[in-house]
Amino acid sequence: MADAGIARSQTHITDDAGTLTRADLADVVHVKLGLSRAESASLVERLLAHMCEALSNGENVKISGFGSFILRDKGERIGRNPKTGVEVPIAPRRVMTFRASQIMRDRIAG
């Protein structure tokens, strides 16, 4: 995926909002690996599905040179309605966070 960022900047594959999409990733795979567009789209979909499956099973996902998707369990706590000031309990939940690798942070910093 780190290579996808390089290919994206060289071929200017983005949408109007400057967001990298699944279709953009499939196009990069198509150009770089020479797979058909359908095979490229299928490869991207399978990769993302595998990542989602691992996360839903409680596993963290680490992509070397890119970053880690980490699951955290947050306990119950008391929150406050900012409009009324009434205290309300916030239920325990599992959240996903992303931590960029040092290589990614260095590239972003320039």
Coordinates of N, CA, C and O in Angstrom, one line a residue:
M1 N 0.8 -1.2 0.0 CA 0.0 0.0 0.0 C 0.8 1.3 0.0 O 0.4 2.3 -0.5
A2 N 2.0 1.2 0.6 CA 2.9 2.4 0.5 C 3.2 2.7 -0.9 O 3.3 3.9 -1.3
D3 N 3.4 1.7 -1.8 CA 3.6 1.9 -3.2 C 2.4 2.5 -3.9 O 2.6 3.3 -4.8
A4 N 1.2 2.3 -3.4 CA 0.0 2.9 -4.0 C 0.1 4.4 -3.9 O -0.3 5.1 -4.8
G5 N 0.6 4.9 -2.8 CA 0.7 6.4 -2.7 C 1.7 7.0 -3.7 O 1.5 8.0 -4.2
I6 N 2.8 6.2 -4.0 CA 3.7 6.7 -5.0 C 3.1 6.7 -6.4 O 3.1 7.6 -7.1
A7 N 2.4 5.6 -6.7 CA 1.8 5.4 -8.0 C 0.7 6.5 -8.2 O 0.5 7.1 -9.2
R8 N 0.0 6.7 -7.1 CA -1.1 7.7 -7.1 C -0.6 9.1 -7.5 O -1.2 9.8 -8.3
S9 N 0.5 9.5 -6.8 CA 1.0 10.8 -7.1 C 1.6 10.9 -8.5 O 1.6 12.0 -9.1
Q10 N 2.1 9.8 -9.0 CA 2.7 9.9 -10.4 C 1.6 9.9 -11.5 O 1.7 10.5 -12.5
T11 N 0.5 9.2 -11.2 CA -0.6 9.1 -12.2 C -1.7 10.0 -11.9 O -2.7 10.1 -12.7
H12 N -1.7 10.7 -10.8 CA -2.8 11.6 -10.4 C -4.2 10.9 -10.4 O -5.1 11.4 -10.9
I13 N -4.2 9.8 -9.8 CA -5.5 9.1 -9.7 C -6.2 9.5 -8.4 O -5.9 9.0 -7.3
T14 N -7.1 10.4 -8.4 CA -7.9 10.9 -7.3 C -9.3 11.3 -7.8 O -9.5 11.5 -8.9
D15 N -10.2 11.4 -6.8 CA -11.4 12.0 -7.1 C -11.4 13.5 -6.9 O -10.3 14.0 -6.5
D16 N -12.5 14.2 -7.1 CA -12.5 15.6 -6.9 C -12.2 16.1 -5.5 O -11.6 17.2 -5.3
A17 N -12.5 15.3 -4.5 CA -12.2 15.7 -3.1 C -10.8 15.3 -2.7 O -10.4 15.6 -1.5
G18 N -10.0 14.7 -3.5 CA -8.6 14.4 -3.2 C -8.6 13.1 -2.2 O -7.7 13.0 -1.5
T19 N -9.5 12.3 -2.4 CA -9.6 11.1 -1.5 C -9.2 9.8 -2.3 O -9.7 9.7 -3.5
L20 N -8.4 9.0 -1.7 CA -8.1 7.7 -2.4 C -9.2 6.7 -2.1 O -9.6 6.5 -1.0
T21 N -9.8 6.2 -3.2 CA -10.9 5.3 -3.1 C -10.5 3.9 -3.5 O -9.4 3.6 -4.0
R22 N -11.5 2.9 -3.3 CA -11.3 1.6 -3.7 C -11.0 1.5 -5.2 O -10.1 0.7 -5.6
A23 N -11.7 2.3 -6.0 CA -11.5 2.3 -7.4 C -10.1 2.8 -7.8 O -9.4 2.3 -8.7
D24 N -9.6 3.8 -7.0 CA -8.2 4.3 -7.2 C -7.2 3.2 -6.9 O -6.3 3.0 -7.7
L25 N -7.4 2.5 -5.8 CA -6.5 1.4 -5.5 C -6.5 0.3 -6.6 O -5.4 -0.2 -7.0
A26 N -7.7 0.0 -7.1 CA -7.8 -1.0 -8.1 C -7.1 -0.5 -9.4 O -6.4 -1.3 -10.1
D27 N -7.2 0.7 -9.7 CA -6.5 1.3 -10.9 C -5.0 1.2 -10.7 O -4.3 0.9 -11.7
V28 N -4.5 1.5 -9.5 CA -3.0 1.4 -9.2 C -2.6 -0.1 -9.4 O -1.5 -0.3 -10.0
V29 N -3.3 -1.0 -8.9 CA -3.0 -2.4 -9.0 C -3.0 -2.8 -10.5 O -2.1 -3.5 -11.0
H30 N -4.0 -2.3 -11.2 CA -4.1 -2.6 -12.7 C -2.9 -2.1 -13.4 O -2.3 -2.8 -14.2
V31 N -2.5 -0.9 -13.1 CA -1.3 -0.3 -13.8 C 0.0 -0.9 -13.4 O 0.8 -1.3 -14.2
K32 N 0.2 -1.1 -12.1 CA 1.5 -1.6 -11.6 C 1.7 -3.1 -11.8 O 2.8 -3.5 -12.1
L33 N 0.6 -3.9 -11.7 CA 0.8 -5.3 -11.8 C 0.3 -5.9 -13.1 O 0.6 -7.1 -13.4
G34 N -0.4 -5.1 -13.9 CA -0.9 -5.6 -15.2 C -2.0 -6.5 -15.1 O -2.3 -7.2 -16.1
L35 N -2.7 -6.6 -14.0 CA -3.9 -7.4 -13.9 C -5.1 -6.7 -14.6 O -5.0 -5.5 -14.8
S36 N -6.1 -7.5 -15.0 CA -7.2 -6.9 -15.6 C -7.9 -6.0 -14.6 O -7.7 -6.1 -13.4
R37 N -8.8 -5.1 -15.1 CA -9.5 -4.2 -14.1 C -10.3 -5.0 -13.2 O -10.4 -4.7 -12.0
A38 N -11.0 -6.0 -13.7 CA -11.9 -6.9 -12.8 C -11.0 -7.6 -11.8 O -11.4 -7.7 -10.6
E39 N -9.9 -8.2 -12.2 CA -9.0 -8.9 -11.2 C -8.5 -7.9 -10.2 O -8.4 -8.2 -9.0
S40 N -8.1 -6.7 -10.6 CA -7.6 -5.7 -9.7 C -8.6 -5.3 -8.7 O -8.4 -5.2 -7.5
A41 N -9.9 -5.1 -9.1 CA -10.9 -4.7 -8.2 C -11.2 -5.8 -7.3 O -11.4 -5.6 -6.1
S42 N -11.2 -7.1 -7.8 CA -11.4 -8.2 -6.9 C -10.3 -8.4 -5.9 O -10.6 -8.7 -4.7
L43 N -9.1 -8.1 -6.2 CA -8.0 -8.2 -5.3 C -8.1 -7.2 -4.2 O -8.0 -7.5 -3.0
V44 N -8.5 -6.0 -4.5 CA -8.6 -4.9 -3.5 C -9.8 -5.3 -2.6 O -9.7 -5.1 -1.4
E45 N -10.9 -5.7 -3.2 CA -12.1 -6.1 -2.4 C -11.7 -7.2 -1.4 O -12.1 -7.2 -0.2
R46 N -11.0 -8.3 -1.9 CA -10.6 -9.4 -1.0 C -9.7 -8.9 0.1 O -9.8 -9.4 1.2
L47 N -8.8 -8.1 -0.2 CA -7.9 -7.6 0.8 C -8.6 -6.8 1.9 O -8.4 -7.0 3.1
L48 N -9.5 -5.9 1.5 CA -10.3 -5.1 2.5 C -11.2 -6.0 3.3 O -11.4 -5.8 4.5
A49 N -11.8 -7.0 2.6 CA -12.7 -7.9 3.3 C -11.9 -8.8 4.3 O -12.4 -9.0 5.4
H50 N -10.7 -9.2 4.0 CA -9.9 -9.9 4.9 C -9.5 -9.0 6.1 O -9.5 -9.5 7.3
M51 N -9.2 -7.8 5.9 CA -8.9 -6.9 7.0 C -10.1 -6.7 7.9 O -10.0 -6.7 9.1
C52 N -11.3 -6.5 7.3 CA -12.5 -6.3 8.1 C -12.8 -7.5 8.9 O -13.2 -7.4 10.0
E53 N -12.6 -8.7 8.3 CA -12.9 -10.0 9.0 C -12.0 -10.1 10.2 O -12.4 -10.5 11.3
A54 N -10.7 -9.8 10.0 CA -9.7 -9.9 11.1 C -10.1 -8.9 12.2 O -10.1 -9.3 13.4
L55 N -10.5 -7.7 11.9 CA -10.9 -6.7 12.9 C -12.1 -7.2 13.6 O -12.2 -7.0 14.8
S56 N -13.1 -7.7 12.9 CA -14.4 -8.1 13.5 C -14.1 -9.3 14.4 O -14.9 -9.6 15.3
N57 N -13.1 -10.1 14.2 CA -12.7 -11.2 15.0 C -11.8 -10.8 16.2 O -11.3 -11.7 17.0
G58 N -11.6 -9.5 16.4 CA -10.9 -9.0 17.5 C -9.4 -9.0 17.3 O -8.6 -8.7 18.2
E59 N -8.9 -9.2 16.1 CA -7.5 -9.1 15.8 C -7.1 -7.7 15.3 O -7.8 -7.0 14.7
N60 N -5.9 -7.3 15.7 CA -5.3 -6.0 15.2 C -4.7 -6.3 13.8 O -4.3 -7.4 13.5
V61 N -4.7 -5.3 13.0 CA -4.2 -5.4 11.6 C -3.0 -4.5 11.5 O -3.1 -3.3 11.7
K62 N -1.8 -5.0 11.2 CA -0.6 -4.2 11.0 C -0.1 -4.3 9.6 O 0.1 -5.4 9.1
I63 N 0.1 -3.2 8.9 CA 0.6 -3.2 7.6 C 2.0 -2.5 7.6 O 2.1 -1.3 7.9
S64 N 3.0 -3.3 7.5 CA 4.4 -2.7 7.6 C 4.6 -1.6 6.7 O 4.3 -1.6 5.5
G65 N 5.2 -0.5 7.2 CA 5.5 0.7 6.4 C 4.3 1.6 6.3 O 4.4 2.7 5.7
F66 N 3.1 1.2 6.8 CA 1.9 2.0 6.6 C 1.3 2.4 8.0 O 1.2 3.5 8.4
G67 N 1.0 1.3 8.8 CA 0.5 1.6 10.1 C -0.3 0.4 10.7 O -0.4 -0.7 10.0
S68 N -0.9 0.6 11.8 CA -1.7 -0.4 12.5 C -3.1 0.0 12.8 O -3.3 1.2 13.3
F69 N -4.0 -0.9 12.6 CA -5.4 -0.7 13.0 C -5.6 -1.5 14.3 O -5.4 -2.7 14.3
I70 N -5.8 -0.8 15.4 CA -5.8 -1.4 16.8 C -7.2 -1.3 17.4 O -7.8 -0.2 17.3
L71 N -7.6 -2.4 18.0 CA -8.9 -2.4 18.7 C -8.7 -2.2 20.1 O -7.7 -2.7 20.7
R72 N -9.5 -1.3 20.7 CA -9.4 -1.0 22.2 C -10.8 -1.2 22.7 O -11.8 -0.8 22.1
D73 N -10.9 -1.8 23.9 CA -12.1 -1.9 24.7 C -12.2 -0.7 25.6 O -11.3 -0.5 26.5
K74 N -13.2 0.1 25.5 CA -13.4 1.2 26.4 C -14.5 0.8 27.4 O -15.5 0.3 27.1
G75 N -14.2 1.2 28.7 CA -15.1 0.8 29.8 C -16.3 1.8 29.8 O -16.3 2.9 29.2
E76 N -17.3 1.5 30.7 CA -18.4 2.4 30.9 C -17.9 3.6 31.6 O -17.0 3.6 32.4
R77 N -18.5 4.8 31.3 CA -18.2 6.0 31.9 C -19.4 6.9 32.0 O -20.4 6.7 31.3
I78 N -19.2 8.0 32.8 CA -20.3 8.9 32.9 C -20.0 10.1 31.9 O -18.9 10.7 31.9
G79 N -21.0 10.4 31.1 CA -20.9 11.6 30.2 C -21.9 12.6 30.6 O -22.7 12.4 31.5
R80 N -21.8 13.7 30.0 CA -22.7 14.8 30.3 C -23.3 15.4 29.0 O -22.6 15.7 28.1
N81 N -24.6 15.6 29.0 CA -25.3 16.2 27.9 C -24.9 17.7 27.9 O -25.2 18.4 28.9
P82 N -24.2 18.2 26.9 CA -23.7 19.6 26.9 C -24.8 20.6 26.9 O -24.6 21.7 27.4
K83 N -26.0 20.3 26.4 CA -27.1 21.2 26.4 C -27.8 21.4 27.7 O -28.1 22.5 28.2
T84 N -28.0 20.2 28.4 CA -28.8 20.3 29.6 C -27.9 20.1 30.9 O -28.4 20.4 32.0
G85 N -26.7 19.5 30.7 CA -25.8 19.3 31.9 C -26.2 18.0 32.6 O -25.6 17.7 33.6
V86 N -27.2 17.2 32.1 CA -27.6 16.0 32.8 C -26.5 14.9 32.5 O -26.1 14.7 31.4
E87 N -26.1 14.2 33.6 CA -25.2 13.1 33.5 C -25.9 11.9 32.9 O -27.0 11.6 33.3
V88 N -25.2 11.2 32.0 CA -25.8 10.0 31.4 C -24.6 9.0 31.3 O -23.5 9.3 31.0
P89 N -25.0 7.7 31.5 CA -23.9 6.7 31.4 C -23.6 6.4 29.9 O -24.5 6.3 29.1
I90 N -22.4 6.2 29.6 CA -21.9 5.8 28.2 C -21.5 4.4 28.3 O -20.7 4.0 29.1
A91 N -22.2 3.5 27.5 CA -22.0 2.1 27.6 C -20.5 1.7 27.2 O -19.9 2.4 26.4
P92 N -20.1 0.6 27.7 CA -18.8 0.1 27.2 C -18.8 -0.3 25.8 O -19.9 -0.7 25.3
R93 N -17.7 -0.1 25.1 CA -17.7 -0.4 23.6 C -16.3 -0.7 23.2 O -15.3 -0.4 23.8
R94 N -16.2 -1.2 22.0 CA -14.9 -1.5 21.3 C -14.8 -0.5 20.2 O -15.7 -0.2 19.4
V95 N -13.6 0.2 20.2 CA -13.3 1.2 19.2 C -12.1 0.8 18.4 O -11.2 0.0 18.9
M96 N -12.0 1.3 17.2 CA -10.8 1.0 16.4 C -10.0 2.3 16.2 O -10.6 3.4 16.0
T97 N -8.7 2.2 16.4 CA -7.9 3.4 16.2 C -6.8 3.0 15.1 O -6.5 1.9 14.9
F98 N -6.3 4.1 14.5 CA -5.2 3.9 13.5 C -4.0 4.6 14.0 O -4.0 5.7 14.5
R99 N -2.8 3.9 14.0 CA -1.6 4.5 14.4 C -0.6 4.3 13.2 O -0.3 3.2 12.7
A100 N -0.3 5.5 12.6 CA 0.6 5.4 11.4 C 2.0 5.0 11.8 O 2.5 5.3 12.9
S101 N 2.7 4.3 10.9 CA 4.0 3.8 11.2 C 5.0 5.0 11.1 O 4.7 6.1 10.6
Q102 N 6.2 4.8 11.6 CA 7.2 5.9 11.6 C 7.5 6.3 10.2 O 7.7 7.5 9.9
I103 N 7.6 5.3 9.3 CA 7.9 5.6 7.9 C 6.8 6.5 7.3 O 7.1 7.5 6.6
M104 N 5.5 6.2 7.6 CA 4.4 7.0 7.1 C 4.4 8.4 7.7 O 4.3 9.4 7.0
R105 N 4.7 8.5 9.0 CA 4.8 9.8 9.7 C 5.9 10.7 9.1 O 5.7 11.9 8.8
D106 N 7.0 10.0 8.8 CA 8.1 10.8 8.2 C 7.8 11.3 6.8 O 8.1 12.4 6.4
R107 N 7.1 10.4 6.0 CA 6.7 10.8 4.6 C 5.7 12.0 4.7 O 5.7 12.9 3.8
I108 N 4.8 11.9 5.6 CA 3.7 13.0 5.7 C 4.4 14.3 6.1 O 4.0 15.3 5.6
A109 N 5.3 14.2 7.1 CA 6.0 15.4 7.5 C 6.9 16.0 6.5 O 7.2 17.2 6.6
G110 N 7.2 15.3 5.4 CA 8.0 15.8 4.3 C 9.4 15.6 4.5 O 10.3 16.1 4.0

